Amino acid sequence: MKVSVDRELCYGSAECVHRAPAVFQFVDGFGAVRPGRERTDGGPEILEAVERCPSQAISITGAPPSPDRP
């Protein structure tokens, strides 16, 4: 799966950075996915960041990884 932040929707609450700092960062006043952290297994901290984003700017796309493939 792939996580992304829509900069057009984000208004910089930093909820994503607070919930999952290993995945998200604050850049120019907006939330962003850290380089190289776009691929995700949809861990609980990432799902919470998606759910708690007040501007609904975070999305996860794609199928979860197969147990047979990384």
N, CA, C and O atoms as a Tinker XYZ file with bonds, in Angstrom:
   280  protein
     1  N      0.841000   -1.166000    0.000000    73     2
     2  CA     0.000000    0.000000    0.000000    64     1     3
     3  C      0.892000    1.237000    0.000000    63     2     4     5
     4  O      2.070000    1.182000    0.353000    81     3
     5  N      0.296000    2.342000   -0.405000    73     3     6
     6  CA     1.056000    3.581000   -0.483000    64     5     7
     7  C      0.290000    4.680000    0.256000    63     6     8     9
     8  O     -0.912000    4.857000    0.061000    81     7
     9  N      1.013000    5.417000    1.112000    73     7    10
    10  CA     0.413000    6.515000    1.861000    64     9    11
    11  C      0.863000    7.831000    1.235000    63    10    12    13
    12  O      2.009000    7.967000    0.807000    81    11
    13  N     -0.053000    8.800000    1.187000    73    11    14
    14  CA     0.287000   10.102000    0.627000    64    13    15
    15  C     -0.506000   11.190000    1.338000    63    14    16    17
    16  O     -1.530000   10.927000    1.970000    81    15
    17  N     -0.008000   12.420000    1.221000    73    15    18
    18  CA    -0.675000   13.592000    1.785000    64    17    19
    19  C     -0.996000   14.532000    0.633000    63    18    20    21
    20  O     -0.109000   14.904000   -0.136000    81    19
    21  N     -2.255000   14.913000    0.513000    73    19    22
    22  CA    -2.684000   15.868000   -0.510000    64    21    23
    23  C     -2.428000   17.270000    0.017000    63    22    24    25
    24  O     -3.132000   17.745000    0.909000    81    23
    25  N     -1.440000   17.917000   -0.524000    73    23    26
    26  CA    -1.037000   19.239000   -0.044000    64    25    27
    27  C     -2.123000   20.295000   -0.280000    63    26    28    29
    28  O     -2.163000   21.313000    0.410000    81    27
    29  N     -2.993000   20.051000   -1.247000    73    27    30
    30  CA    -4.097000   20.974000   -1.499000    64    29    31
    31  C     -5.128000   20.932000   -0.361000    63    30    32    33
    32  O     -5.797000   21.931000   -0.098000    81    31
    33  N     -5.256000   19.798000    0.303000    73    31    34
    34  CA    -6.220000   19.651000    1.396000    64    33    35
    35  C     -5.613000   19.939000    2.769000    63    34    36    37
    36  O     -6.309000   20.395000    3.676000    81    35
    37  N     -4.320000   19.672000    2.919000    73    35    38
    38  CA    -3.650000   19.819000    4.217000    64    37    39
    39  C     -3.614000   21.279000    4.640000    63    38    40    41
    40  O     -3.291000   22.159000    3.842000    81    39
    41  N     -3.949000   21.531000    5.910000    73    39    42
    42  CA    -3.801000   22.898000    6.418000    64    41    43
    43  C     -2.839000   22.974000    7.592000    63    42    44    45
    44  O     -2.831000   23.963000    8.326000    81    43
    45  N     -2.029000   21.938000    7.775000    73    43    46
    46  CA    -0.904000   22.010000    8.699000    64    45    47
    47  C     -1.208000   21.802000   10.163000    63    46    48    49
    48  O     -0.597000   22.453000   11.010000    81    47
    49  N     -2.127000   20.923000   10.487000    73    47    50
    50  CA    -2.446000   20.656000   11.893000    64    49    51
    51  C     -1.331000   19.859000   12.589000    63    50    52    53
    52  O     -1.218000   19.899000   13.814000    81    51
    53  N     -0.527000   19.152000   11.833000    73    51    54
    54  CA     0.572000   18.308000   12.316000    64    53    55
    55  C      0.095000   17.063000   13.061000    63    54    56    57
    56  O      0.891000   16.420000   13.745000    81    55
    57  N     -1.164000   16.715000   12.944000    73    55    58
    58  CA    -1.672000   15.484000   13.568000    64    57    59
    59  C     -0.925000   14.260000   13.044000    63    58    60    61
    60  O     -0.625000   13.349000   13.815000    81    59
    61  N     -0.625000   14.224000   11.760000    73    59    62
    62  CA     0.065000   13.070000   11.184000    64    61    63
    63  C      1.460000   12.917000   11.785000    63    62    64    65
    64  O      1.883000   11.808000   12.110000    81    63
    65  N      2.168000   14.025000   11.931000    73    63    66
    66  CA     3.516000   13.989000   12.502000    64    65    67
    67  C      3.459000   13.539000   13.957000    63    66    68    69
    68  O      4.320000   12.791000   14.421000    81    67
    69  N      2.451000   13.994000   14.658000    73    67    70
    70  CA     2.275000   13.604000   16.060000    64    69    71
    71  C      1.972000   12.112000   16.177000    63    70    72    73
    72  O      2.495000   11.449000   17.072000    81    71
    73  N      1.142000   11.579000   15.293000    73    71    74
    74  CA     0.700000   10.181000   15.377000    64    73    75
    75  C      1.725000    9.189000   14.827000    63    74    76    77
    76  O      1.872000    8.092000   15.366000    81    75
    77  N      2.431000    9.565000   13.763000    73    75    78
    78  CA     3.372000    8.635000   13.119000    64    77    79
    79  C      4.606000    9.392000   12.638000    63    78    80    81
    80  O      4.790000    9.564000   11.434000    81    79
    81  N      5.453000    9.846000   13.562000    73    79    82
    82  CA     6.618000   10.653000   13.179000    64    81    83
    83  C      7.648000    9.913000   12.327000    63    82    84    85
    84  O      8.449000   10.556000   11.649000    81    83
    85  N      7.647000    8.609000   12.345000    73    83    86
    86  CA     8.581000    7.857000   11.506000    64    85    87
    87  C      8.165000    7.884000   10.032000    63    86    88    89
    88  O      8.979000    7.616000    9.148000    81    87
    89  N      6.897000    8.209000    9.774000    73    87    90
    90  CA     6.370000    8.201000    8.411000    64    89    91
    91  C      6.126000    9.614000    7.880000    63    90    92    93
    92  O      6.349000    9.885000    6.700000    81    91
    93  N      5.668000   10.512000    8.753000    73    91    94
    94  CA     5.305000   11.864000    8.327000    64    93    95
    95  C      6.275000   12.906000    8.872000    63    94    96    97
    96  O      6.892000   12.718000    9.921000    81    95
    97  N      6.395000   14.001000    8.142000    73    95    98
    98  CA     7.194000   15.129000    8.575000    64    97    99
    99  C      6.442000   16.411000    8.251000    63    98   100   101
   100  O      5.444000   16.387000    7.530000    81    99
   101  N      6.913000   17.514000    8.775000    73    99   102
   102  CA     6.327000   18.829000    8.547000    64   101   103
   103  C      7.251000   19.576000    7.603000    63   102   104   105
   104  O      8.420000   19.788000    7.924000    81   103
   105  N      6.748000   19.978000    6.443000    73   103   106
   106  CA     7.557000   20.668000    5.436000    64   105   107
   107  C      6.822000   21.926000    4.996000    63   106   108   109
   108  O      5.698000   21.861000    4.499000    81   107
   109  N      7.466000   23.064000    5.182000    73   107   110
   110  CA     6.880000   24.348000    4.768000    64   109   111
   111  C      5.480000   24.556000    5.342000    63   110   112   113
   112  O      4.615000   25.133000    4.684000    81   111
   113  N      5.260000   24.086000    6.570000    73   111   114
   114  CA     3.975000   24.285000    7.231000    64   113   115
   115  C      2.902000   23.269000    6.899000    63   114   116   117
   116  O      1.743000   23.438000    7.279000    81   115
   117  N      3.278000   22.213000    6.191000    73   115   118
   118  CA     2.305000   21.193000    5.796000    64   117   119
   119  C      2.841000   19.807000    6.116000    63   118   120   121
   120  O      4.054000   19.602000    6.169000    81   119
   121  N      1.940000   18.859000    6.327000    73   119   122
   122  CA     2.333000   17.476000    6.524000    64   121   123
   123  C      2.810000   16.880000    5.211000    63   122   124   125
   124  O      2.316000   17.239000    4.142000    81   123
   125  N      3.765000   15.975000    5.292000    73   123   126
   126  CA     4.294000   15.297000    4.112000    64   125   127
   127  C      4.799000   13.922000    4.530000    63   126   128   129
   128  O      5.166000   13.705000    5.685000    81   127
   129  N      4.811000   13.010000    3.587000    73   127   130
   130  CA     5.367000   11.682000    3.842000    64   129   131
   131  C      6.886000   11.779000    3.721000    63   130   132   133
   132  O      7.408000   12.364000    2.772000    81   131
   133  N      7.579000   11.205000    4.684000    73   131   134
   134  CA     9.050000   11.202000    4.635000    64   133   135
   135  C      9.511000   10.447000    3.386000    63   134   136   137
   136  O      8.927000    9.424000    3.028000    81   135
   137  N     10.556000   10.947000    2.725000    73   135   138
   138  CA    11.081000   10.237000    1.553000    64   137   139
   139  C     11.433000    8.786000    1.905000    63   138   140   141
   140  O     12.061000    8.508000    2.926000    81   139
   141  N     11.013000    7.883000    1.035000    73   139   142
   142  CA    11.278000    6.469000    1.245000    64   141   143
   143  C     10.286000    5.772000    2.158000    63   142   144   145
   144  O     10.392000    4.564000    2.369000    81   143
   145  N      9.324000    6.505000    2.703000    73   143   146
   146  CA     8.343000    5.910000    3.620000    64   145   147
   147  C      6.944000    5.827000    3.003000    63   146   148   149
   148  O      5.963000    5.605000    3.715000    81   147
   149  N      6.852000    6.002000    1.691000    73   147   150
   150  CA     5.559000    5.989000    1.014000    64   149   151
   151  C      4.878000    4.623000    1.090000    63   150   152   153
   152  O      3.659000    4.534000    1.238000    81   151
   153  N      5.671000    3.573000    0.988000    73   151   154
   154  CA     5.123000    2.212000    1.071000    64   153   155
   155  C      4.847000    1.882000    2.531000    63   154   156   157
   156  O      5.673000    2.147000    3.405000    81   155
   157  N      3.688000    1.306000    2.786000    73   155   158
   158  CA     3.304000    1.015000    4.163000    64   157   159
   159  C      2.536000   -0.287000    4.261000    63   158   160   161
   160  O      1.926000   -0.747000    3.296000    81   159
   161  N      2.579000   -0.863000    5.430000    73   159   162
   162  CA     1.772000   -2.050000    5.699000    64   161   163
   163  C      0.448000   -1.658000    6.353000    63   162   164   165
   164  O     -0.353000   -2.523000    6.708000    81   163
   165  N      0.221000   -0.350000    6.513000    73   163   166
   166  CA    -1.017000    0.120000    7.127000    64   165   167
   167  C     -1.044000   -0.124000    8.619000    63   166   168   169
   168  O     -2.089000   -0.460000    9.175000    81   167
   169  N      0.102000    0.040000    9.277000    73   167   170
   170  CA     0.197000   -0.150000   10.717000    64   169   171
   171  C     -0.773000    0.742000   11.479000    63   170   172   173
   172  O     -1.281000    1.715000   10.921000    81   171
   173  N     -1.035000    0.428000   12.739000    73   171   174
   174  CA    -2.047000    1.154000   13.507000    64   173   175
   175  C     -1.765000    2.650000   13.642000    63   174   176   177
   176  O     -2.700000    3.450000   13.653000    81   175
   177  N     -0.495000    3.040000   13.745000    73   175   178
   178  CA    -0.196000    4.469000   13.880000    64   177   179
   179  C     -0.504000    5.218000   12.583000    63   178   180   181
   180  O     -0.910000    6.379000   12.622000    81   179
   181  N     -0.315000    4.568000   11.445000    73   179   182
   182  CA    -0.620000    5.197000   10.158000    64   181   183
   183  C     -2.125000    5.285000    9.962000    63   182   184   185
   184  O     -2.638000    6.315000    9.522000    81   183
   185  N     -2.831000    4.215000   10.284000    73   183   186
   186  CA    -4.290000    4.239000   10.167000    64   185   187
   187  C     -4.897000    5.292000   11.082000    63   186   188   189
   188  O     -5.874000    5.945000   10.715000    81   187
   189  N     -4.328000    5.461000   12.268000    73   187   190
   190  CA    -4.808000    6.493000   13.188000    64   189   191
   191  C     -4.543000    7.885000   12.618000    63   190   192   193
   192  O     -5.381000    8.777000   12.748000    81   191
   193  N     -3.388000    8.076000   11.990000    73   191   194
   194  CA    -3.085000    9.369000   11.372000    64   193   195
   195  C     -4.091000    9.685000   10.267000    63   194   196   197
   196  O     -4.549000   10.821000   10.147000    81   195
   197  N     -4.435000    8.678000    9.458000    73   195   198
   198  CA    -5.428000    8.865000    8.399000    64   197   199
   199  C     -6.772000    9.238000    9.009000    63   198   200   201
   200  O     -7.420000   10.189000    8.572000    81   199
   201  N     -7.180000    8.492000   10.012000    73   199   202
   202  CA    -8.478000    8.704000   10.651000    64   201   203
   203  C     -8.572000   10.054000   11.360000    63   202   204   205
   204  O     -9.625000   10.691000   11.338000    81   203
   205  N     -7.491000   10.490000   11.982000    73   203   206
   206  CA    -7.516000   11.707000   12.798000    64   205   207
   207  C     -7.115000   12.976000   12.050000    63   206   208   209
   208  O     -7.125000   14.061000   12.631000    81   207
   209  N     -6.767000   12.858000   10.785000    73   207   210
   210  CA    -6.399000   14.046000   10.008000    64   209   211
   211  C     -7.632000   14.944000    9.866000    63   210   212   213
   212  O     -8.604000   14.553000    9.219000    81   211
   213  N     -7.606000   16.142000   10.461000    73   211   214
   214  CA    -8.791000   16.996000   10.433000    64   213   215
   215  C     -9.162000   17.494000    9.033000    63   214   216   217
   216  O    -10.321000   17.826000    8.784000    81   215
   217  N     -8.203000   17.546000    8.130000    73   215   218
   218  CA    -8.508000   18.007000    6.772000    64   217   219
   219  C     -8.709000   16.853000    5.788000    63   218   220   221
   220  O     -8.953000   17.073000    4.602000    81   219
   221  N     -8.605000   15.631000    6.289000    73   219   222
   222  CA    -8.752000   14.419000    5.475000    64   221   223
   223  C     -7.812000   14.435000    4.273000    63   222   224   225
   224  O     -8.189000   14.046000    3.168000    81   223
   225  N     -6.574000   14.894000    4.510000    73   223   226
   226  CA    -5.597000   15.037000    3.446000    64   225   227
   227  C     -4.747000   13.783000    3.230000    63   226   228   229
   228  O     -4.026000   13.699000    2.235000    81   227
   229  N     -4.817000   12.812000    4.136000    73   227   230
   230  CA    -3.988000   11.613000    4.033000    64   229   231
   231  C     -4.796000   10.486000    3.410000    63   230   232   233
   232  O     -5.949000   10.254000    3.774000    81   231
   233  N     -4.171000    9.789000    2.462000    73   231   234
   234  CA    -4.854000    8.641000    1.872000    64   233   235
   235  C     -3.892000    7.466000    1.759000    63   234   236   237
   236  O     -2.676000    7.629000    1.659000    81   235
   237  N     -4.483000    6.285000    1.779000    73   235   238
   238  CA    -3.742000    5.041000    1.563000    64   237   239
   239  C     -4.368000    4.367000    0.360000    63   238   240   241
   240  O     -5.579000    4.150000    0.323000    81   239
   241  N     -3.537000    4.032000   -0.632000    73   239   242
   242  CA    -4.032000    3.396000   -1.840000    64   241   243
   243  C     -3.331000    2.062000   -2.050000    63   242   244   245
   244  O     -2.256000    1.811000   -1.507000    81   243
   245  N     -3.961000    1.224000   -2.844000    73   243   246
   246  CA    -3.361000   -0.065000   -3.172000    64   245   247
   247  C     -3.778000   -1.164000   -2.217000    63   246   248   249
   248  O     -4.346000   -0.912000   -1.154000    81   247
   249  N     -3.487000   -2.370000   -2.615000    73   247   250
   250  CA    -3.818000   -3.533000   -1.809000    64   249   251
   251  C     -2.760000   -3.745000   -0.727000    63   250   252   253
   252  O     -1.597000   -3.391000   -0.917000    81   251
   253  N     -3.159000   -4.319000    0.398000    73   251   254
   254  CA    -2.157000   -4.660000    1.409000    64   253   255
   255  C     -1.176000   -5.668000    0.852000    63   254   256   257
   256  O     -1.537000   -6.471000   -0.010000    81   255
   257  N      0.048000   -5.642000    1.324000    73   255   258
   258  CA     1.028000   -6.604000    0.819000    64   257   259
   259  C      0.625000   -8.038000    1.112000    63   258   260   261
   260  O      0.049000   -8.342000    2.157000    81   259
   261  N      0.937000   -8.903000    0.178000    73   259   262
   262  CA     0.671000  -10.321000    0.350000    64   261   263
   263  C      1.637000  -10.890000    1.376000    63   262   264   265
   264  O      2.787000  -10.455000    1.430000    81   263
   265  N      1.208000  -11.854000    2.198000    73   263   266
   266  CA     2.134000  -12.454000    3.158000    64   265   267
   267  C      3.327000  -13.133000    2.474000    63   266   268   269
   268  O      4.369000  -13.346000    3.093000    81   267
   269  N      3.157000  -13.472000    1.181000    73   267   270
   270  CA     4.237000  -14.121000    0.442000    64   269   271
   271  C      5.221000  -13.141000   -0.179000    63   270   272   273
   272  O      6.312000  -13.523000   -0.601000    81   271
   273  N      4.814000  -11.842000   -0.233000    73   271   274
   274  CA     5.681000  -10.829000   -0.858000    64   273   275
   275  C      5.840000   -9.635000    0.077000    63   274   276   277
   276  O      4.902000   -9.263000    0.783000    81   275
   277  N      7.024000   -9.038000    0.081000    73   275   278
   278  CA     7.236000   -7.831000    0.908000    64   277   279
   279  C      6.545000   -6.624000    0.316000    63   278   280
   280  O      6.618000   -5.532000    0.879000    81   279
